[in-house]
């Protein structure tokens, strides 16, 4: 009996799921010609596995596919754009099936919205050097915070300055990510919500047809129910877990372009939503 390493077994199942869903995805077909070392589907599966195993994408590709694979085989911009499209369409395909099943059974869909600043660079480094990843004042984020002092119990308010991007997450009570996007760090969460609702037909449909909960910062935001009571605040605890995993994943990803960030984010959303609670055939 052949013994298959755990990483390879998980990779094979993710690849199988992607290939089975490929006929239903709105992605261009591969061009005829010489067979590449790894296809876009293989790269998409490796990105998802990277979140599950907390291992770098290039290391997994060399370990599971071909030791001679180099970074340019994966991280070329035109390849990342195709991989991003595959991951996005696959996530939407899975969500459409799940929403349809819930509607058939008459279940109400409850979603939670929240955002967080994901650091691009250290503040001191961003002040003294040019950051090659992204540049501009729009990435500087200022947020007012309140903390309780341990010595006297008084509430202290201060302004926190960070150099990063705002990542918004919309998920359900089980932690499945329905939508995720990034914008400038200087943008407020409510503004990011309204702009997304205006531009994205998918997001607008979710807000108008589902129950969406948010924290007190979303007061006055149409389509969001503010969680004021303790029972209501308990409903949005799941999104805090989703966001905490995003920060850990970002720290180890080593991305260099915004296109690469989007690929990592969608791979994370798929991995966290469908491959984290014993849903893999081990």
Phi, psi and omega in degrees: 000128182282132179264121182259127178302149183303316181300317181294323180294317178295317180299318180295323179290317178298316179298320178296318178297318179294318181292325178292327181273348186303320179298339182263000183263145179272071180231149180292146179285152180293142180283149178289148180150199180295134182291126181286166178298322176213138183274175178296326178295320178298317180296319179300317179295322179294320179297318178295317179295330180300320177293315185297320185261352183056044180235146181297147184299313182298320179298317179294319180297318179290328182283319189260336186246297185204124180296340182275000180293135178248170185298326182290342175292338186250314195261016171294144189299317183293329177287320179297324178296320179291320178296319177301318180294320178298312181296318180296313181293324179294318178297315179296322178298314179295320182290322178299317179297319181291318178296319178299317179296319180292321179294322179296325179271002178071027181270140178280136180262117178250128182239157179233134180247139175195165180221162179210154176271121177259121185294137173264320179205163175297143184301315181296321178292321180293331180284330187255341184229160174275128180271120183290331182301301178217153180224153175126157180291339184294345181271354177279124183248131175239124181227137175275130182238154175233130177231156179256122179292139182284332186284319183236357177076009180280151179271125181247130179254135180214166180254124180261131180245128180220156177249103185190192181240150178272122178249121182256139183229133173239115184224169178262187185290343178267359179090007178282127186278120178269328177204146178210138179205165181236153176209185182295147180294335181282351182278136177285154183299320180296318178296318178298322178297313182293321178293321178295318179296327181285324188263331187256119177293322179298311181294319179298321178295322178294316182294321184281337185246356179237167175269121184246127179253148177212171179278188185293340179292348181261017176300134181083000179270117183294130179097358181240130176267121183281134180271100181263316184278168180296320179295321179291321180295332179295335181290336184258010179292332184296325182292334177294323176293321177298315182293321180298323177290327177299316181295320178295318181294321180295324182296328183258359185283321180070036182291157182235336180231161179293328175299319178295324177300315180298320178296314178299318183295315180289325175296320176297315181300319179291315181296317181290327185280324191234351185228046184228348185236056178068024180273359179266146178275092183269000000 
